[in-house]
XYZ file of C-alpha atoms in Angstrom:
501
model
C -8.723 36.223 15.572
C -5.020 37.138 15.693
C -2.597 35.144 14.984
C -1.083 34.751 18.592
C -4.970 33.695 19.421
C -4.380 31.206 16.889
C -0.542 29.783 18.555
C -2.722 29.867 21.745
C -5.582 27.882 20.647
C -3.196 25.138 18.838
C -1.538 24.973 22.351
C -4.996 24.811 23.793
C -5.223 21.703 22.400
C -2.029 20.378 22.491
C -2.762 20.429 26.580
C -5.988 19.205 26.149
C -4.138 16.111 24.429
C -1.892 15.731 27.039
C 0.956 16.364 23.892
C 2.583 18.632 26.446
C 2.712 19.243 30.178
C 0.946 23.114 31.756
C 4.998 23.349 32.567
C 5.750 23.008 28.291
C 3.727 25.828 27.657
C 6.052 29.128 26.961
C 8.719 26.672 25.668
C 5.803 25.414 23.409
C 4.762 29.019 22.150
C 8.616 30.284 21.745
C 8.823 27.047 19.049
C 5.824 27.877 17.381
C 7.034 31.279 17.299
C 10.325 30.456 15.723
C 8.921 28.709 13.156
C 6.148 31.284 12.148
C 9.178 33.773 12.197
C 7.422 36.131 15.244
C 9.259 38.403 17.577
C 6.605 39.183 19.134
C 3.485 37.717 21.013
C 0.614 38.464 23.432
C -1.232 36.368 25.796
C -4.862 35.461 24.468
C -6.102 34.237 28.192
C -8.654 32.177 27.830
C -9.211 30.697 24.369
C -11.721 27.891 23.294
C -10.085 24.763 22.511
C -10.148 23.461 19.141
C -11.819 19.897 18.605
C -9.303 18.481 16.473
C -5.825 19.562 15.000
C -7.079 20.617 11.707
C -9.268 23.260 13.142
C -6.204 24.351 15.452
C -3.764 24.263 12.454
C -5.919 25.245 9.607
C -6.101 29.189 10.709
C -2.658 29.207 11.403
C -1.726 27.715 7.840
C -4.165 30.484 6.260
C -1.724 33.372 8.408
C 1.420 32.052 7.047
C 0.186 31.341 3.207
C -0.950 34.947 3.103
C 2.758 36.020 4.710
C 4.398 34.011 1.967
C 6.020 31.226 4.640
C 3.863 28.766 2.582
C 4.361 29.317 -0.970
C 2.763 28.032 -3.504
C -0.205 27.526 -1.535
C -0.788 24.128 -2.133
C -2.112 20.945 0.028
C 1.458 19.644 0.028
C 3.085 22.961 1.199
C 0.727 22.804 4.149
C 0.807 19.824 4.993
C 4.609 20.109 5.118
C 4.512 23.527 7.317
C 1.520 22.127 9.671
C 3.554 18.869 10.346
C 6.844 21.049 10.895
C 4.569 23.211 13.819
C 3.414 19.625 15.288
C 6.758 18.523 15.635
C 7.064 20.791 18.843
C 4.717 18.825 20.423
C 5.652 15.151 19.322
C 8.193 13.249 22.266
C 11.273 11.627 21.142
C 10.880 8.351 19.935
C 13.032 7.495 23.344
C 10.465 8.666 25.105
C 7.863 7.578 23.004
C 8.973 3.783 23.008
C 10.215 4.241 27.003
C 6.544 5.312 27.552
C 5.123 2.366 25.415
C 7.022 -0.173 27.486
C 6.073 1.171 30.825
C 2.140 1.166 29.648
C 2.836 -2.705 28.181
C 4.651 -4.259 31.331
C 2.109 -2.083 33.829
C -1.148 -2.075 32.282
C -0.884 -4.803 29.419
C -0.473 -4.708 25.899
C -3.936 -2.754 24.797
C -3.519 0.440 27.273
C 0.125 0.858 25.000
C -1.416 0.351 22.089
C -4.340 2.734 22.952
C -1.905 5.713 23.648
C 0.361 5.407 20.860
C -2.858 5.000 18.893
C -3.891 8.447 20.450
C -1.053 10.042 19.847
C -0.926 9.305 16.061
C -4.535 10.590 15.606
C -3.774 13.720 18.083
C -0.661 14.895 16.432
C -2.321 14.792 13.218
C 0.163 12.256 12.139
C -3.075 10.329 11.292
C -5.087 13.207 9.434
C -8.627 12.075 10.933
C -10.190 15.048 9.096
C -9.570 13.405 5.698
C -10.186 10.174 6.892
C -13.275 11.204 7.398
C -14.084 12.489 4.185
C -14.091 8.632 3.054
C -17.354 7.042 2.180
C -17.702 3.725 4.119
C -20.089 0.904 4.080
C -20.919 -2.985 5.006
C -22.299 -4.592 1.769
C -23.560 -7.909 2.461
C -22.967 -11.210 0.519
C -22.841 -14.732 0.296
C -19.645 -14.852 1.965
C -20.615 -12.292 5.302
C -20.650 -8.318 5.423
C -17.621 -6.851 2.841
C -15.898 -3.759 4.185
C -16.376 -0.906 1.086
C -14.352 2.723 1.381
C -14.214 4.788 -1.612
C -11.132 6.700 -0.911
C -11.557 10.302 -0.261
C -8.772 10.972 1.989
C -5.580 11.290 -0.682
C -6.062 14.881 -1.769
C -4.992 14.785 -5.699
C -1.460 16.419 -6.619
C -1.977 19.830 -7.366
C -0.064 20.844 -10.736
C 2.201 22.910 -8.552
C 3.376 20.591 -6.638
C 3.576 18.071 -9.273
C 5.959 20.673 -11.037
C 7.930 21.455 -7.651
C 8.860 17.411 -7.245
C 10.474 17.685 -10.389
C 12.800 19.994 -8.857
C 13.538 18.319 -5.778
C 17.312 16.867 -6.082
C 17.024 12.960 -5.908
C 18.190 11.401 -2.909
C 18.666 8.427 -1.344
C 17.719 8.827 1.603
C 14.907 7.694 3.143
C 15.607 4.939 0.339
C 11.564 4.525 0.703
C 8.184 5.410 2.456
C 8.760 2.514 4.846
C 12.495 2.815 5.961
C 12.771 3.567 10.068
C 14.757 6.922 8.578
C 11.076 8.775 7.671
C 10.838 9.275 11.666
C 11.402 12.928 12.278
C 12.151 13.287 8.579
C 11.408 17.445 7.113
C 10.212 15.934 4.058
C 10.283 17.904 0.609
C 7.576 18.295 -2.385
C 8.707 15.074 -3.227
C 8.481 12.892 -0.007
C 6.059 14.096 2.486
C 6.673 15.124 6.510
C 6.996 12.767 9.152
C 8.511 15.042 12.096
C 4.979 13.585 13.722
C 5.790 9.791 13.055
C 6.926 7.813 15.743
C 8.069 4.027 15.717
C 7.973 1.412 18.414
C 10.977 -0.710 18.144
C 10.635 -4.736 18.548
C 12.660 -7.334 18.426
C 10.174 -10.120 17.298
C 12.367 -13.129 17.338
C 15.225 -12.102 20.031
C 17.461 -12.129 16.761
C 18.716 -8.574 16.933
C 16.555 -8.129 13.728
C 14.488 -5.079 14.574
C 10.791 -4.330 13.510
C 9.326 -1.159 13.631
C 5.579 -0.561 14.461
C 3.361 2.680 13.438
C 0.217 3.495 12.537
C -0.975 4.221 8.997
C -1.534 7.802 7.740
C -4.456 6.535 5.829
C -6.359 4.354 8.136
C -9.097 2.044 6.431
C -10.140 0.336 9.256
C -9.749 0.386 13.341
C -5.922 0.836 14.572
C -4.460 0.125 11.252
C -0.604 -0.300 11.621
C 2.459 -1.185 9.707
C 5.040 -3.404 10.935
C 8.314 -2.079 8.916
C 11.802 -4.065 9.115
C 14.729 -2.249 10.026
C 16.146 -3.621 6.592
C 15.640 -1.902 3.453
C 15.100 -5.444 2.198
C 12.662 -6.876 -0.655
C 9.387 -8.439 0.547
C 9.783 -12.189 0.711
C 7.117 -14.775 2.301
C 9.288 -17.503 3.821
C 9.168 -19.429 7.629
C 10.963 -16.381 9.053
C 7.475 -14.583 8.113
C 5.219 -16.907 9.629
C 7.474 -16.889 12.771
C 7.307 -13.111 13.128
C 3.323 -12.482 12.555
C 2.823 -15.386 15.171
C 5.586 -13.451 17.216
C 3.705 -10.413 16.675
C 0.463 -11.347 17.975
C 1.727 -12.728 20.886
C 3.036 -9.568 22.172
C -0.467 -8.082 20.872
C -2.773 -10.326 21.276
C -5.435 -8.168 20.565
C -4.379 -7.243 16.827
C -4.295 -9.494 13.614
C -1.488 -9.105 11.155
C -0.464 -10.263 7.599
C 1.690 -9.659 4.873
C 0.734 -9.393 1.322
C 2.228 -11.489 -1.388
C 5.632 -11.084 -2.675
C 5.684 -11.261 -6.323
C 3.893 -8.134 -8.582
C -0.080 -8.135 -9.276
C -1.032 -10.089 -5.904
C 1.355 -8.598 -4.092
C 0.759 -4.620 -2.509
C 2.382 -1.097 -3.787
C 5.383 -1.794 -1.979
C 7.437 -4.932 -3.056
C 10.968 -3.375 -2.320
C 10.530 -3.266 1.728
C 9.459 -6.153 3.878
C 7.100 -5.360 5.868
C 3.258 -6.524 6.967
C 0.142 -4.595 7.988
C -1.901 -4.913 11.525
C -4.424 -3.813 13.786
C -7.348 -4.069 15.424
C -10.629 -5.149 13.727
C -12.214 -8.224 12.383
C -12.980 -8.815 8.681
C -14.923 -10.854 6.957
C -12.505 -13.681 6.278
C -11.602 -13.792 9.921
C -15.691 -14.634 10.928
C -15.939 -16.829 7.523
C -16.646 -20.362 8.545
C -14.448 -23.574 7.985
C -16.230 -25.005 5.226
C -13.918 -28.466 4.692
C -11.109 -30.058 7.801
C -8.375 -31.850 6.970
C -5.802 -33.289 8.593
C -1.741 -32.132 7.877
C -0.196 -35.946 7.697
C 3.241 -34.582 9.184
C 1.724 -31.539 11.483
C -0.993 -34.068 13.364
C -1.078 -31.657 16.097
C -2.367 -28.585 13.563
C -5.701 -28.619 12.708
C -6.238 -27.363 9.377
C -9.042 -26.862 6.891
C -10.522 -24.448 3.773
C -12.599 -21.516 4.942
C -15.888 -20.521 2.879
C -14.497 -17.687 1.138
C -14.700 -16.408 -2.049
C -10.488 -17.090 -2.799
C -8.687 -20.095 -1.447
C -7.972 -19.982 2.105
C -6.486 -23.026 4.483
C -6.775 -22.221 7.868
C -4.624 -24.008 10.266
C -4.950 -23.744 14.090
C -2.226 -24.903 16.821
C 0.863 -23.582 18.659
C 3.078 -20.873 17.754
C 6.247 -23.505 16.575
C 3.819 -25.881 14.504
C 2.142 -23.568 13.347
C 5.119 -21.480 11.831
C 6.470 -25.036 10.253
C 3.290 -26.362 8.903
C 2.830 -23.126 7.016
C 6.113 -22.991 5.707
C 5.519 -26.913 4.212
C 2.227 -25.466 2.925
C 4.240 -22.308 1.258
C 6.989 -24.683 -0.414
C 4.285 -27.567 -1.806
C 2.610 -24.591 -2.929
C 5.315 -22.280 -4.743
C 5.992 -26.189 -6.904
C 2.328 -26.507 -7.371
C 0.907 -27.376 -11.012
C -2.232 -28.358 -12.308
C -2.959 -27.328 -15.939
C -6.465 -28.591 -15.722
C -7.059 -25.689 -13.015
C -5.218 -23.213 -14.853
C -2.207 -23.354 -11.788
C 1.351 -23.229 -13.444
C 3.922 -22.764 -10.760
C 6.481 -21.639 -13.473
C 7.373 -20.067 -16.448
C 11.091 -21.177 -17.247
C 12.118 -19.713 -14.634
C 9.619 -17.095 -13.101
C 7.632 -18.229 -10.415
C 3.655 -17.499 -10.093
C 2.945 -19.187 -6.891
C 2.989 -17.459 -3.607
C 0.786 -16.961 -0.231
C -0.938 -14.017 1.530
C -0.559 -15.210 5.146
C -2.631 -13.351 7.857
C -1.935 -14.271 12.016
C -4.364 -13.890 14.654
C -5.098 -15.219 18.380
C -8.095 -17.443 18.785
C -8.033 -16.821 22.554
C -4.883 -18.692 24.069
C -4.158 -20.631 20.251
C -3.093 -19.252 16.950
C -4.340 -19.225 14.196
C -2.793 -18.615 10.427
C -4.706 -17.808 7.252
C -3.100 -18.640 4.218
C -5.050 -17.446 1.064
C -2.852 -19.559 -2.154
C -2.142 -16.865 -5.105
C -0.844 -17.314 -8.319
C -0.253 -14.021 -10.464
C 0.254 -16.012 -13.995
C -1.133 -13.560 -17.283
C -2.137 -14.762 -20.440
C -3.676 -12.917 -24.326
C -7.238 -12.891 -22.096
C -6.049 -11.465 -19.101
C -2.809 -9.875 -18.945
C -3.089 -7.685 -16.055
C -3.437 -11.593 -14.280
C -5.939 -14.190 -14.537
C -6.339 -14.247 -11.131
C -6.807 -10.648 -10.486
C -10.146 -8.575 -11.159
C -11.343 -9.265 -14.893
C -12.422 -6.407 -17.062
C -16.078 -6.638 -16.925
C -15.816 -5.017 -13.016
C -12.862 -2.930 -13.979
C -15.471 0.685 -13.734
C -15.785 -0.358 -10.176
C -12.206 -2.273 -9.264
C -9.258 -2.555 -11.495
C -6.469 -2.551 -8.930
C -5.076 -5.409 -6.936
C -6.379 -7.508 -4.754
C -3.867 -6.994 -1.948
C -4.049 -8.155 1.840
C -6.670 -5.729 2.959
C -9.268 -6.339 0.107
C -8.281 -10.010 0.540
C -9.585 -10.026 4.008
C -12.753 -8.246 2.935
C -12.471 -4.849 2.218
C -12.520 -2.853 -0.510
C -10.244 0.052 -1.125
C -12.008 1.776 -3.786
C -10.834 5.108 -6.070
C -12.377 8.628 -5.416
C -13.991 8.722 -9.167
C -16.606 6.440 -7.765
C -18.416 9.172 -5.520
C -18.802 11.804 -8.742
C -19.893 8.706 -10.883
C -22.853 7.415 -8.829
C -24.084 10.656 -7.802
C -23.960 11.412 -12.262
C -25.488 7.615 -12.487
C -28.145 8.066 -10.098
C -30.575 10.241 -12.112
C -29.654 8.682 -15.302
C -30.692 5.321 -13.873
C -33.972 6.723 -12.295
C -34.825 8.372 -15.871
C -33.763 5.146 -17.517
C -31.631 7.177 -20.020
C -28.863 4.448 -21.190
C -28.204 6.891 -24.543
C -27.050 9.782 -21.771
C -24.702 6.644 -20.092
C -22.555 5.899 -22.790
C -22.685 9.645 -24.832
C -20.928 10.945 -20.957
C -17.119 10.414 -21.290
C -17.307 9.943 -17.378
C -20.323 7.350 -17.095
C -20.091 5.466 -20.373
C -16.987 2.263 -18.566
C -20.450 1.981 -16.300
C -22.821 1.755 -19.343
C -23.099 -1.949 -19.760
C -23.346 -2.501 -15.990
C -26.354 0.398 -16.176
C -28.308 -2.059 -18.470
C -27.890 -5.080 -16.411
C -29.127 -2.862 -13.284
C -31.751 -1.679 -15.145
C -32.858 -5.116 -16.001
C -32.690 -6.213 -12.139
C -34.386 -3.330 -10.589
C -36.596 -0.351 -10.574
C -34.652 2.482 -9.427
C -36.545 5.722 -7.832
C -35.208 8.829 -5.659
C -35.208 6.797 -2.864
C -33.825 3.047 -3.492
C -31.296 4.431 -6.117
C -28.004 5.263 -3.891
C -28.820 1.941 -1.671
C -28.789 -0.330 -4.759
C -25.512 1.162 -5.938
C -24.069 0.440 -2.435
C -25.329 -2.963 -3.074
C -24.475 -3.904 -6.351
C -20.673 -1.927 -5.523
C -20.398 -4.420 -2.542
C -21.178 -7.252 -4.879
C -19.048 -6.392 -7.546
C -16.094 -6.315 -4.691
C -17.156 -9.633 -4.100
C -16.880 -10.718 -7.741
C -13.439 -9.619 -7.759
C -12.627 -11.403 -4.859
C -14.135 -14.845 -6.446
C -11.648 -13.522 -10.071
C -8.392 -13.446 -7.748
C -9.080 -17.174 -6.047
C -7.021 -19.299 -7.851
C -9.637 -22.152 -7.351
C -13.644 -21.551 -7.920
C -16.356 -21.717 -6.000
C -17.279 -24.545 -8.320
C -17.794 -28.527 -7.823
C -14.623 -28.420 -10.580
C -12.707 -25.419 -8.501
C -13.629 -27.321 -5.313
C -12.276 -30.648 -6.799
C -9.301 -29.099 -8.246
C -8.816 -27.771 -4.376
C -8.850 -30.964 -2.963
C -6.368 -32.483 -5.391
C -4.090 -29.874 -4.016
C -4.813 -30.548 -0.300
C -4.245 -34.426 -1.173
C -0.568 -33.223 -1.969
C 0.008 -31.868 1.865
């Protein structure tokens, strides 16, 4: 195909996505043109329209790396050059957020939702051809059926680009990944594209405070969103949070949303920009059953109790105004909190360990508040946290446990997929020398042996129990990061806390 077949068929598509109007078109193919430094261009006529943007772009990107306008030819390049030719085709965020409200106030709050969604995904904002290059799974357990993705969808740095970020002149500006300033940003080898990201503006508490929503790049589950202040401001959990996810999921009824923790090992990647993560889909934690009620002596109205979970979660139930002040009397009994006996230290001197991952939802017309108690104290035995994963599960999950795996799903690294599929034979051959001589396999060595000691593994049970016993590692870590056990001690220990409230 030429290359104007190519413009054609990425305009194809951009029609077929309603991106652009039939009266867009030669305004649409002059941009593209500009960009891919043409003077000239033919008509295709009809061309077949491409199924997704990557098949529309990918030809296109192949064209210009072979006439040097991508150089180096590297992921980052293109994904810098393909965003830049998607900008033509992405509305102002005037029109963008002019065209959300009209969708809210005329067909509720999903249909808005639903197109922005669409729009992500179609302008490749939302690379859906990487996404799907993760390897996904439900992993039963005690505690209900854990979400597992081994990430596949960050492409690794090539050395080029590592080398060409080096170069890049530091700025300031976007101060991060999450500042409102990335909209419509060029980006650099340093700090990607995001000419295709669009924001909807809210005003959650009608205090001239301004929120941001958008979807994630990377999504790990169904509609997953960011909610970004307008405020290059450090994450902090206080009532002002609990007001604005209970704000949140009034105006969206139909998505949950949480923040992760604010201080460092239970908290996310980004600490240095408020903000909380959304969407639609139900986790684990959210079907988990209450497993103890109790009763809040100064919120009567709130009915509270600890969900049957593998950390420590009070649920409370209620209005949007109780709600918001029993959690925040939760939060501040909490960040005091001590009890040696359980290990829980609120303080050392003057740092403080105690904090809460708080998740919102709608339980039809009442709301409901998750908050999972965290304390990210280290010691000689476990100073990456002692409520964190330990390092017997580290070849499987060494990361945090931040507000998605908290909820139930594992975000997992890449090296898993290689390592299994190396494992698998090993295991069915029952070769433990080969498992710890291989650089890659031996971390997984003394996990082999315990396998090998629970099951028989053949060609065709071997990838299943891998699945299962990933799934139930997950869970393991999970049961490391609750600061009280699933024991009659942890569960006594609990109870002395929820005596305090």
């Amino acid at each position: 195909m030429s290359i104007y077949q190519h413009i054609d068929r990425l305009v194809a598509y951009a029609l077929a996505h309603q991106l652009i109007e039939a009266q867009d078109k030669i305004w649409a193919v002059n941009q593209l043109l500009a960009i891919l430094q043409l003077t000239d261009y033919t008509p295709s006529g009809k061309v077949k329209t491409p199924k997704s943007a990557a098949e529309a772009l990918t030809p296109i990107c192949d064209w210009a790396a072979a006439q040097g306008l991508i150089n180096p030819d590297t992921i980052t390049q293109r994904d810098l050059f393909d965003t830049k030719l998607m900008n033509v085709f992405t509305a102002r965020p005037s029109e963008v957020n002019a065209e959300f409200a009209v969708l809210y106030q005329t067909q509720g709050p999903q249909a808005a939702t639903d197109k922005f969604y669409h729009d992500a995904r179609a302008l490749n904002y939302i690379r859906t051809d990487r996404v799907a290059k993760n390897v996904v799974w439900k992993s039963p357990c005690e505690y209900g059926d854990l979400d597992i993705t081994i990430n596949m969808s960050k492409p690794e740095k090539d050395p080029k680009d590592i080398a060409a970020a080096l170069q890049v002149q530091k700025s300031g500006y976007p101060q991060c990944l999450l500042c409102k300033e990335n909209e419509g940003y060029g980006g650099n080898a340093a700090h990607p594209a995001r000419q295709n990201l669009r924001l909807i503006e809210l005003d959650l508490l009608k205090d001239g405070q301004k929120w941001y929503l958008q979807y994630s790049p990377y999504v790990y589950y169904n509609e997953h969103s960011i909610l970004l202040s307008g405020r290059h401001e450090p994450m902090k959990i206080s009532k002002k949070t609990f007001e604005r996810l209970l704000a949140f999921v009034d105006i969206l009824p139909h998505y949950f949303i949480g923040s992760n923790a604010d201080l460092p090992i239970v908290g996310g990647s980004i600490l240095t920009h408020d903000h909380f993560q959304a969407g639609r889909y139900s986790f684990a934690m959210e079907k988990a059953p209450a497993e103890t009620k109790f009763k809040i002596k100064k919120f009567p109205k709130v009915k509270a109790a600890v969900v049957r979970w593998p950390m420590s979660v009070i649920r409370l139930n209620g209005t949007q105004k109780d709600l918001a002040a029993a959690a925040d009397y939760v939060l501040k009994k909490w960040r005091n909190y001590s009890d040696p006996q359980a290990g829980i230290v609120a303080f050392t001197k003057s740092t403080p360990h105690n904090t809460i991952t708080p998740i919102a939802r709608r339980r039809g017309k009442t709301f409901e508040l998750d908050l999972v108690l965290r304390n990210n104290r280290t010691d000689a035995t476990f100073p990456q946290g002692i409520f964190h994963p330990h390092p017997e599960i580290h070849h499987i999950k060494r990361e945090n446990i931040g507000l998605i795996e908290v909820m139930g799903l594992a975000v997992l690294p890449a090296r898993l997929t290689a390592e299994m599929k190396a494992l698998a034979p090993l295991l069915i051959a029952k070769n433990v020398k080969a498992i710890y001589k291989d650089e890659m396999l031996q971390k997984h060595a003394p996990w082999a042996e315990i396998l090998l000691q629970k099951y028989r593994f053949t060609a065709k049970n071997t990838t299943a129990i891998l699945k299962k016993e990933i799934g139930l590692a997950f869970a393991t870590a999970l049961e490391h990061a609750g600061v009280y056990k699933r024991t009659p001690e942890g569960k006594e220990a609990f109870a002395r806390f929820i005596a305090k409230l």
